[in-house]
Amino acid sequence: MKKSFYLFNPGRLSRKDNTLKFVPVDENVNEGQARYLPIEQVANLYVFGSLDANSALYNFLGKNGIGVHFFDYYEHYTGSFYPKEYLQAGQLHVQQSLHYSDPMKRITLAQEFINVGAFNMLKNLKYYQNRNKNTAEEILIIEELIKQINHTTKVDELMGIEGNIRQVYYSAFNKIIPTFPFNGRERQPPTDPINALISFCNMICYTACLDMLYHTQLDPTISFLHEPGVRRYSLALDVAEIFKPILVDRLIFSLVNKKHIQVKHFRNEVNACLLKESGRKIVMKAWDDKLTDTIKHRKLGRHVSYKHLIKLECYKLSKHLMSIEQYQGFKTWW
Amino acid sequence: MTITPTIVSYLHLCHRKLWLHAHHLRMESTSELVAEGKLIGETTYPQRALKWQELDLGIAKIDFFDPKSNTIHEIKKSNKKSFAHNAQVKYYLYLLHKIGIAEPTAIIEYPKLRITKTVDWDTEEDQDLVESWINQADTIIKGTCPDRLQISKCKKCSYFDFCWSGE
Ligand code: SF4
């Protein structure tokens, strides 16, 4: 099975026949031991350290449909190498644009993303309520807010409600993961460990959605909830809305509560709190395990990984756009 | 809409598959079944280049065509869906007949099973038959996406996850 590979250290990546060759380079420009990765084993690459590479390498990656996601020193996602789309679908593309430009069609999809995202957030809160964390108040407020979703007519209005839901949801984090104080969401830059974790994991979730979009015929640049152009591949942000509570938040809760992630895994920069490399490695490992973790799919009648679940979500979106089946986002039932 | 031989074969398998394919909704070609199918085509008869030619019909390419006997050769993996293979080949013969090739014949071969089958072209009867397929396929494509088959019949289809991913 293909896997994601993470390059944490600086070095040079090149093509060697049908393998990728990675030579780490230390601060004094000394080369380390080369490592080889057969191309068939690679699903995508995540680059955290500085990387030297030439166009021959990117041509090779492009031919094999392998995307590369880049992060800077501050762990900000800075962009992706997205191979040329290999499955063209003219009519789907036209429909996707039409669903974006028709306000009624667009808001219907946008509402579904928020509805399902909020539903999945509620599931998390209810799970912890059953484990004696007092999240009852947040649950009530969110349930009230959810009622407003279907009355919206404009996307900004919807985004406002989403912001309120998220604020209430995040305020419950102190009860779920009391080890780290968390005073609400700060994005740029994150100033406490929980914000650092959320920012980092949300970006990873976004790239996972982007990777799955590549394997379907959807155009990742045309989105419905987020304004296209917020980020280049804004449809991945839409899809991530559904999966963030299921994948990211649950991962953070478990990493912190099981003490796999602790204060020592963070570094404080001027005005920013970031994961250290040791912390990033723990998170990425846990994320990988999560994505390959399987659940029994009720319709397909077999076990599918979370990663595949994201792809199925893309199929469902395609079916909606082609008027085959109304889109219903993935709701957790456990 | 051009009706390709693939579409004619899908007409005999699943109307929804036909519709999806015709509307350019395609699945990744990474499935092992497809890979295996390709491999059989590529490696089974490497030495036949002398007699057999490739023939490009515009909407389809015939890999093995013998211009001396006007015979085409079609290689398939399994004979499970042989009625669909038959239809596809009949359509090839129809296209050949249309461009003026007299009395075309086809041989379908299932190398794994060591079975071969001959399909002939009966001008009058087959012409009507193939044209009715073209009309049917055309109607399906113009309509809305047809319903799914029974799930038990879908298990090996490359669209399985697409069709059955719900909720
Ligand atoms: S999965 Fe079933 S319904 Fe869908 S295209 Fe294939 S055979 Fe037809």
PDB file of C-alpha atoms in Angstrom, chain A residues 36-264:
ATOM      1  CA  TYR A  36      15.914   5.085  -1.142  1.00  0.00           C
ATOM      2  CA  LEU A  37      12.151   4.902  -1.576  1.00  0.00           C
ATOM      3  CA  PRO A  38      10.613   2.862  -4.397  1.00  0.00           C
ATOM      4  CA  ILE A  39       8.194   5.160  -6.183  1.00  0.00           C
ATOM      5  CA  GLU A  40       5.268   2.702  -6.016  1.00  0.00           C
ATOM      6  CA  GLN A  41       5.296   2.948  -2.252  1.00  0.00           C
ATOM      7  CA  VAL A  42       4.871   6.690  -2.148  1.00  0.00           C
ATOM      8  CA  ALA A  43       1.422   8.269  -1.910  1.00  0.00           C
ATOM      9  CA  ASN A  44       2.675  11.779  -1.257  1.00  0.00           C
ATOM     10  CA  LEU A  45       5.454  13.713   0.440  1.00  0.00           C
ATOM     11  CA  TYR A  46       5.436  16.222   3.269  1.00  0.00           C
ATOM     12  CA  VAL A  47       8.414  18.501   3.413  1.00  0.00           C
ATOM     13  CA  PHE A  48       9.245  20.213   6.695  1.00  0.00           C
ATOM     14  CA  GLY A  49      12.971  20.765   6.353  1.00  0.00           C
ATOM     15  CA  SER A  50      14.576  22.656   3.505  1.00  0.00           C
ATOM     16  CA  LEU A  51      14.666  20.561   0.389  1.00  0.00           C
ATOM     17  CA  ASP A  52      16.927  20.622  -2.613  1.00  0.00           C
ATOM     18  CA  ALA A  53      15.364  19.172  -5.739  1.00  0.00           C
ATOM     19  CA  ASN A  54      15.458  19.657  -9.491  1.00  0.00           C
ATOM     20  CA  SER A  55      12.818  19.652 -12.198  1.00  0.00           C
ATOM     21  CA  ALA A  56      13.676  16.084 -13.229  1.00  0.00           C
ATOM     22  CA  LEU A  57      12.491  15.018  -9.813  1.00  0.00           C
ATOM     23  CA  TYR A  58       9.235  16.950 -10.095  1.00  0.00           C
ATOM     24  CA  ASN A  59       8.596  15.529 -13.556  1.00  0.00           C
ATOM     25  CA  PHE A  60       9.067  12.090 -12.129  1.00  0.00           C
ATOM     26  CA  LEU A  61       6.741  12.795  -9.193  1.00  0.00           C
ATOM     27  CA  GLY A  62       4.199  14.375 -11.534  1.00  0.00           C
ATOM     28  CA  LYS A  63       4.146  11.358 -13.817  1.00  0.00           C
ATOM     29  CA  ASN A  64       3.481   9.152 -10.846  1.00  0.00           C
ATOM     30  CA  GLY A  65       0.740  11.381  -9.497  1.00  0.00           C
ATOM     31  CA  ILE A  66       2.580  12.187  -6.306  1.00  0.00           C
ATOM     32  CA  GLY A  67       1.867  15.482  -4.603  1.00  0.00           C
ATOM     33  CA  VAL A  68       4.285  17.308  -2.326  1.00  0.00           C
ATOM     34  CA  HIS A  69       3.178  19.537   0.537  1.00  0.00           C
ATOM     35  CA  PHE A  70       5.529  22.168   1.924  1.00  0.00           C
ATOM     36  CA  PHE A  71       5.731  23.710   5.375  1.00  0.00           C
ATOM     37  CA  ASP A  72       7.943  26.546   6.531  1.00  0.00           C
ATOM     38  CA  TYR A  73       9.998  26.926   9.678  1.00  0.00           C
ATOM     39  CA  TYR A  74       6.901  28.115  11.545  1.00  0.00           C
ATOM     40  CA  GLU A  75       5.004  25.029  10.469  1.00  0.00           C
ATOM     41  CA  HIS A  76       2.830  27.044   8.189  1.00  0.00           C
ATOM     42  CA  TYR A  77       1.593  25.214   5.185  1.00  0.00           C
ATOM     43  CA  THR A  78       3.072  27.158   2.310  1.00  0.00           C
ATOM     44  CA  GLY A  79       1.845  25.279  -0.742  1.00  0.00           C
ATOM     45  CA  SER A  80       1.746  22.070  -2.685  1.00  0.00           C
ATOM     46  CA  PHE A  81       3.145  20.585  -5.802  1.00  0.00           C
ATOM     47  CA  TYR A  82      -0.053  19.273  -7.323  1.00  0.00           C
ATOM     48  CA  PRO A  83       0.488  16.988 -10.306  1.00  0.00           C
ATOM     49  CA  LYS A  84      -1.472  17.690 -13.432  1.00  0.00           C
ATOM     50  CA  GLU A  85      -4.942  16.247 -13.183  1.00  0.00           C
ATOM     51  CA  TYR A  86      -5.069  12.920 -14.884  1.00  0.00           C
ATOM     52  CA  LEU A  87      -8.761  12.209 -14.914  1.00  0.00           C
ATOM     53  CA  GLN A  88     -10.499  14.925 -16.852  1.00  0.00           C
ATOM     54  CA  ALA A  89     -14.240  15.287 -16.684  1.00  0.00           C
ATOM     55  CA  GLY A  90     -15.619  18.118 -18.742  1.00  0.00           C
ATOM     56  CA  GLN A  91     -19.217  17.912 -17.639  1.00  0.00           C
ATOM     57  CA  LEU A  92     -18.428  17.528 -13.968  1.00  0.00           C
ATOM     58  CA  HIS A  93     -16.233  20.556 -14.212  1.00  0.00           C
ATOM     59  CA  VAL A  94     -19.006  22.583 -15.797  1.00  0.00           C
ATOM     60  CA  GLN A  95     -21.467  21.431 -13.146  1.00  0.00           C
ATOM     61  CA  GLN A  96     -19.037  22.297 -10.392  1.00  0.00           C
ATOM     62  CA  SER A  97     -18.761  25.846 -11.696  1.00  0.00           C
ATOM     63  CA  LEU A  98     -22.536  26.110 -12.060  1.00  0.00           C
ATOM     64  CA  HIS A  99     -23.063  24.986  -8.505  1.00  0.00           C
ATOM     65  CA  TYR A 100     -20.659  27.646  -7.386  1.00  0.00           C
ATOM     66  CA  SER A 101     -22.236  30.457  -9.368  1.00  0.00           C
ATOM     67  CA  ASP A 102     -25.870  29.631  -8.608  1.00  0.00           C
ATOM     68  CA  PRO A 103     -26.495  31.079  -5.113  1.00  0.00           C
ATOM     69  CA  MET A 104     -29.214  28.546  -4.282  1.00  0.00           C
ATOM     70  CA  LYS A 105     -27.148  25.580  -5.331  1.00  0.00           C
ATOM     71  CA  ARG A 106     -24.101  26.933  -3.598  1.00  0.00           C
ATOM     72  CA  ILE A 107     -25.750  27.636  -0.256  1.00  0.00           C
ATOM     73  CA  THR A 108     -27.317  24.163  -0.184  1.00  0.00           C
ATOM     74  CA  LEU A 109     -23.912  22.557  -0.365  1.00  0.00           C
ATOM     75  CA  ALA A 110     -22.309  25.071   1.986  1.00  0.00           C
ATOM     76  CA  GLN A 111     -25.043  24.446   4.567  1.00  0.00           C
ATOM     77  CA  GLU A 112     -24.484  20.723   4.378  1.00  0.00           C
ATOM     78  CA  PHE A 113     -20.775  21.137   5.109  1.00  0.00           C
ATOM     79  CA  ILE A 114     -21.536  23.262   8.170  1.00  0.00           C
ATOM     80  CA  ASN A 115     -24.412  21.075   9.327  1.00  0.00           C
ATOM     81  CA  VAL A 116     -22.353  17.942   9.191  1.00  0.00           C
ATOM     82  CA  GLY A 117     -19.245  19.584  10.611  1.00  0.00           C
ATOM     83  CA  ALA A 118     -21.306  20.842  13.547  1.00  0.00           C
ATOM     84  CA  PHE A 119     -22.984  17.471  13.948  1.00  0.00           C
ATOM     85  CA  ASN A 120     -19.587  15.829  14.207  1.00  0.00           C
ATOM     86  CA  MET A 121     -18.450  18.434  16.735  1.00  0.00           C
ATOM     87  CA  LEU A 122     -21.536  17.722  18.826  1.00  0.00           C
ATOM     88  CA  LYS A 123     -20.727  14.031  18.703  1.00  0.00           C
ATOM     89  CA  ASN A 124     -17.342  14.780  20.234  1.00  0.00           C
ATOM     90  CA  LEU A 125     -18.872  16.868  22.992  1.00  0.00           C
ATOM     91  CA  LYS A 126     -21.477  14.213  23.715  1.00  0.00           C
ATOM     92  CA  TYR A 127     -18.813  11.554  23.889  1.00  0.00           C
ATOM     93  CA  TYR A 128     -17.044  13.510  26.621  1.00  0.00           C
ATOM     94  CA  GLN A 129     -20.276  14.318  28.372  1.00  0.00           C
ATOM     95  CA  ASN A 130     -20.746  10.579  28.791  1.00  0.00           C
ATOM     96  CA  ARG A 131     -17.285  10.511  30.293  1.00  0.00           C
ATOM     97  CA  ASN A 132     -18.191  12.976  33.010  1.00  0.00           C
ATOM     98  CA  LYS A 133     -16.875  16.118  31.406  1.00  0.00           C
ATOM     99  CA  ASN A 134     -19.464  18.774  31.815  1.00  0.00           C
ATOM    100  CA  THR A 135     -20.070  19.839  28.235  1.00  0.00           C
ATOM    101  CA  ALA A 136     -23.853  20.063  28.557  1.00  0.00           C
ATOM    102  CA  GLU A 137     -24.002  23.819  28.225  1.00  0.00           C
ATOM    103  CA  GLU A 138     -21.914  23.921  25.063  1.00  0.00           C
ATOM    104  CA  ILE A 139     -24.014  21.134  23.571  1.00  0.00           C
ATOM    105  CA  LEU A 140     -27.183  23.118  24.199  1.00  0.00           C
ATOM    106  CA  ILE A 141     -25.857  26.319  22.701  1.00  0.00           C
ATOM    107  CA  ILE A 142     -24.535  24.534  19.620  1.00  0.00           C
ATOM    108  CA  GLU A 143     -27.824  22.734  19.132  1.00  0.00           C
ATOM    109  CA  GLU A 144     -29.530  26.114  19.130  1.00  0.00           C
ATOM    110  CA  LEU A 145     -27.028  27.563  16.678  1.00  0.00           C
ATOM    111  CA  ILE A 146     -27.403  24.606  14.330  1.00  0.00           C
ATOM    112  CA  LYS A 147     -31.082  25.465  13.920  1.00  0.00           C
ATOM    113  CA  GLN A 148     -30.099  28.699  12.236  1.00  0.00           C
ATOM    114  CA  ILE A 149     -28.011  27.052   9.548  1.00  0.00           C
ATOM    115  CA  ASN A 150     -30.806  26.166   7.182  1.00  0.00           C
ATOM    116  CA  HIS A 151     -32.302  29.662   7.384  1.00  0.00           C
ATOM    117  CA  THR A 152     -29.264  31.304   5.911  1.00  0.00           C
ATOM    118  CA  THR A 153     -29.367  32.621   2.392  1.00  0.00           C
ATOM    119  CA  LYS A 154     -25.836  33.939   2.071  1.00  0.00           C
ATOM    120  CA  VAL A 155     -22.546  32.240   2.588  1.00  0.00           C
ATOM    121  CA  ASP A 156     -21.092  35.011   4.825  1.00  0.00           C
ATOM    122  CA  GLU A 157     -24.079  34.709   7.081  1.00  0.00           C
ATOM    123  CA  LEU A 158     -23.484  30.977   7.269  1.00  0.00           C
ATOM    124  CA  MET A 159     -19.808  31.518   7.967  1.00  0.00           C
ATOM    125  CA  GLY A 160     -20.807  33.779  10.859  1.00  0.00           C
ATOM    126  CA  ILE A 161     -22.857  30.980  12.409  1.00  0.00           C
ATOM    127  CA  GLU A 162     -20.037  28.572  11.825  1.00  0.00           C
ATOM    128  CA  GLY A 163     -17.707  30.944  13.659  1.00  0.00           C
ATOM    129  CA  ASN A 164     -20.087  31.054  16.627  1.00  0.00           C
ATOM    130  CA  ILE A 165     -20.427  27.283  16.719  1.00  0.00           C
ATOM    131  CA  ARG A 166     -16.695  26.856  16.642  1.00  0.00           C
ATOM    132  CA  GLN A 167     -16.152  29.382  19.400  1.00  0.00           C
ATOM    133  CA  VAL A 168     -18.523  27.541  21.713  1.00  0.00           C
ATOM    134  CA  TYR A 169     -17.025  24.231  20.694  1.00  0.00           C
ATOM    135  CA  TYR A 170     -13.490  25.380  21.426  1.00  0.00           C
ATOM    136  CA  SER A 171     -14.555  26.764  24.780  1.00  0.00           C
ATOM    137  CA  ALA A 172     -15.324  23.176  25.792  1.00  0.00           C
ATOM    138  CA  PHE A 173     -11.737  22.114  25.094  1.00  0.00           C
ATOM    139  CA  ASN A 174     -10.637  23.254  28.548  1.00  0.00           C
ATOM    140  CA  LYS A 175     -12.954  20.662  30.020  1.00  0.00           C
ATOM    141  CA  ILE A 176     -11.929  17.885  27.660  1.00  0.00           C
ATOM    142  CA  ILE A 177      -8.184  18.471  27.801  1.00  0.00           C
ATOM    143  CA  PRO A 178      -7.592  20.354  31.060  1.00  0.00           C
ATOM    144  CA  THR A 179      -3.818  19.835  31.027  1.00  0.00           C
ATOM    145  CA  PHE A 180      -3.257  22.759  28.722  1.00  0.00           C
ATOM    146  CA  PRO A 181      -4.931  26.117  29.280  1.00  0.00           C
ATOM    147  CA  PHE A 182      -6.704  27.244  26.151  1.00  0.00           C
ATOM    148  CA  ASN A 183      -8.376  30.602  25.807  1.00  0.00           C
ATOM    149  CA  GLY A 184      -9.894  30.224  22.431  1.00  0.00           C
ATOM    150  CA  ARG A 185      -8.608  30.085  18.960  1.00  0.00           C
ATOM    151  CA  GLU A 186      -5.722  32.159  17.726  1.00  0.00           C
ATOM    152  CA  ARG A 187      -4.428  31.465  14.340  1.00  0.00           C
ATOM    153  CA  GLN A 188      -1.609  33.685  13.368  1.00  0.00           C
ATOM    154  CA  PRO A 189       0.509  32.826  15.068  1.00  0.00           C
ATOM    155  CA  PRO A 190      -0.667  30.249  17.616  1.00  0.00           C
ATOM    156  CA  THR A 191       0.480  31.322  21.081  1.00  0.00           C
ATOM    157  CA  ASP A 192      -0.310  28.281  23.182  1.00  0.00           C
ATOM    158  CA  PRO A 193       0.156  24.526  22.738  1.00  0.00           C
ATOM    159  CA  ILE A 194      -3.474  23.742  21.915  1.00  0.00           C
ATOM    160  CA  ASN A 195      -3.601  26.433  19.267  1.00  0.00           C
ATOM    161  CA  ALA A 196      -0.332  25.142  17.882  1.00  0.00           C
ATOM    162  CA  LEU A 197      -1.753  21.617  17.703  1.00  0.00           C
ATOM    163  CA  ILE A 198      -5.016  22.716  16.116  1.00  0.00           C
ATOM    164  CA  SER A 199      -3.266  24.832  13.505  1.00  0.00           C
ATOM    165  CA  PHE A 200      -0.827  22.118  12.629  1.00  0.00           C
ATOM    166  CA  CYS A 201      -3.367  19.292  12.461  1.00  0.00           C
ATOM    167  CA  ASN A 202      -5.881  21.362  10.513  1.00  0.00           C
ATOM    168  CA  MET A 203      -3.267  21.968   7.861  1.00  0.00           C
ATOM    169  CA  ILE A 204      -2.449  18.287   7.702  1.00  0.00           C
ATOM    170  CA  CYS A 205      -6.130  17.468   7.370  1.00  0.00           C
ATOM    171  CA  TYR A 206      -6.439  19.967   4.546  1.00  0.00           C
ATOM    172  CA  THR A 207      -3.576  18.357   2.663  1.00  0.00           C
ATOM    173  CA  ALA A 208      -5.115  14.907   3.166  1.00  0.00           C
ATOM    174  CA  CYS A 209      -8.366  16.169   1.626  1.00  0.00           C
ATOM    175  CA  LEU A 210      -6.405  17.698  -1.212  1.00  0.00           C
ATOM    176  CA  ASP A 211      -4.643  14.387  -1.848  1.00  0.00           C
ATOM    177  CA  MET A 212      -7.961  12.570  -2.055  1.00  0.00           C
ATOM    178  CA  LEU A 213      -9.456  15.198  -4.352  1.00  0.00           C
ATOM    179  CA  TYR A 214      -6.612  14.484  -6.723  1.00  0.00           C
ATOM    180  CA  HIS A 215      -7.847  10.919  -7.097  1.00  0.00           C
ATOM    181  CA  THR A 216     -11.323  12.018  -8.075  1.00  0.00           C
ATOM    182  CA  GLN A 217     -12.306  14.281 -10.891  1.00  0.00           C
ATOM    183  CA  LEU A 218     -13.291  17.312  -8.858  1.00  0.00           C
ATOM    184  CA  ASP A 219     -11.541  20.593  -9.411  1.00  0.00           C
ATOM    185  CA  PRO A 220      -9.957  21.484  -6.060  1.00  0.00           C
ATOM    186  CA  THR A 221     -10.018  25.197  -6.861  1.00  0.00           C
ATOM    187  CA  ILE A 222     -13.815  25.540  -7.061  1.00  0.00           C
ATOM    188  CA  SER A 223     -15.403  25.481  -3.623  1.00  0.00           C
ATOM    189  CA  PHE A 224     -18.798  26.227  -2.151  1.00  0.00           C
ATOM    190  CA  LEU A 225     -18.449  27.116   1.497  1.00  0.00           C
ATOM    191  CA  HIS A 226     -15.098  28.830   1.345  1.00  0.00           C
ATOM    192  CA  GLU A 227     -14.622  31.489  -1.241  1.00  0.00           C
ATOM    193  CA  PRO A 228     -12.440  30.144  -4.050  1.00  0.00           C
ATOM    194  CA  GLY A 229      -9.121  31.860  -3.675  1.00  0.00           C
ATOM    195  CA  VAL A 230      -9.061  31.833   0.118  1.00  0.00           C
ATOM    196  CA  ARG A 231      -6.525  29.208  -0.528  1.00  0.00           C
ATOM    197  CA  ARG A 232      -5.668  27.916  -3.939  1.00  0.00           C
ATOM    198  CA  TYR A 233      -7.330  24.572  -3.338  1.00  0.00           C
ATOM    199  CA  SER A 234     -10.294  25.811  -1.389  1.00  0.00           C
ATOM    200  CA  LEU A 235     -12.473  22.766  -2.040  1.00  0.00           C
ATOM    201  CA  ALA A 236     -10.119  20.873   0.265  1.00  0.00           C
ATOM    202  CA  LEU A 237     -11.100  23.368   2.985  1.00  0.00           C
ATOM    203  CA  ASP A 238     -14.777  22.578   2.390  1.00  0.00           C
ATOM    204  CA  VAL A 239     -14.225  18.852   2.653  1.00  0.00           C
ATOM    205  CA  ALA A 240     -11.979  19.294   5.690  1.00  0.00           C
ATOM    206  CA  GLU A 241     -14.906  20.926   7.487  1.00  0.00           C
ATOM    207  CA  ILE A 242     -16.510  17.491   7.757  1.00  0.00           C
ATOM    208  CA  PHE A 243     -13.402  15.648   8.837  1.00  0.00           C
ATOM    209  CA  LYS A 244     -11.720  18.078  11.227  1.00  0.00           C
ATOM    210  CA  PRO A 245     -13.889  17.107  14.214  1.00  0.00           C
ATOM    211  CA  ILE A 246     -13.571  13.404  13.420  1.00  0.00           C
ATOM    212  CA  LEU A 247      -9.882  13.279  12.638  1.00  0.00           C
ATOM    213  CA  VAL A 248      -8.115  16.341  14.002  1.00  0.00           C
ATOM    214  CA  ASP A 249      -9.965  17.086  17.221  1.00  0.00           C
ATOM    215  CA  ARG A 250     -10.251  13.489  18.340  1.00  0.00           C
ATOM    216  CA  LEU A 251      -6.569  13.041  17.642  1.00  0.00           C
ATOM    217  CA  ILE A 252      -5.659  16.075  19.730  1.00  0.00           C
ATOM    218  CA  PHE A 253      -7.855  14.946  22.626  1.00  0.00           C
ATOM    219  CA  SER A 254      -6.277  11.542  22.693  1.00  0.00           C
ATOM    220  CA  LEU A 255      -2.690  12.734  22.227  1.00  0.00           C
ATOM    221  CA  VAL A 256      -3.022  15.169  25.087  1.00  0.00           C
ATOM    222  CA  ASN A 257      -5.074  13.032  27.433  1.00  0.00           C
ATOM    223  CA  LYS A 258      -2.803  10.048  26.976  1.00  0.00           C
ATOM    224  CA  LYS A 259       0.138  12.403  27.581  1.00  0.00           C
ATOM    225  CA  HIS A 260       1.758  11.452  24.298  1.00  0.00           C
ATOM    226  CA  ILE A 261       2.068  15.151  23.704  1.00  0.00           C
ATOM    227  CA  GLN A 262       3.374  17.243  26.565  1.00  0.00           C
ATOM    228  CA  VAL A 263       4.719  20.707  27.273  1.00  0.00           C
ATOM    229  CA  LYS A 264       8.222  19.551  26.388  1.00  0.00           C
TER     230      LYS A 264
END
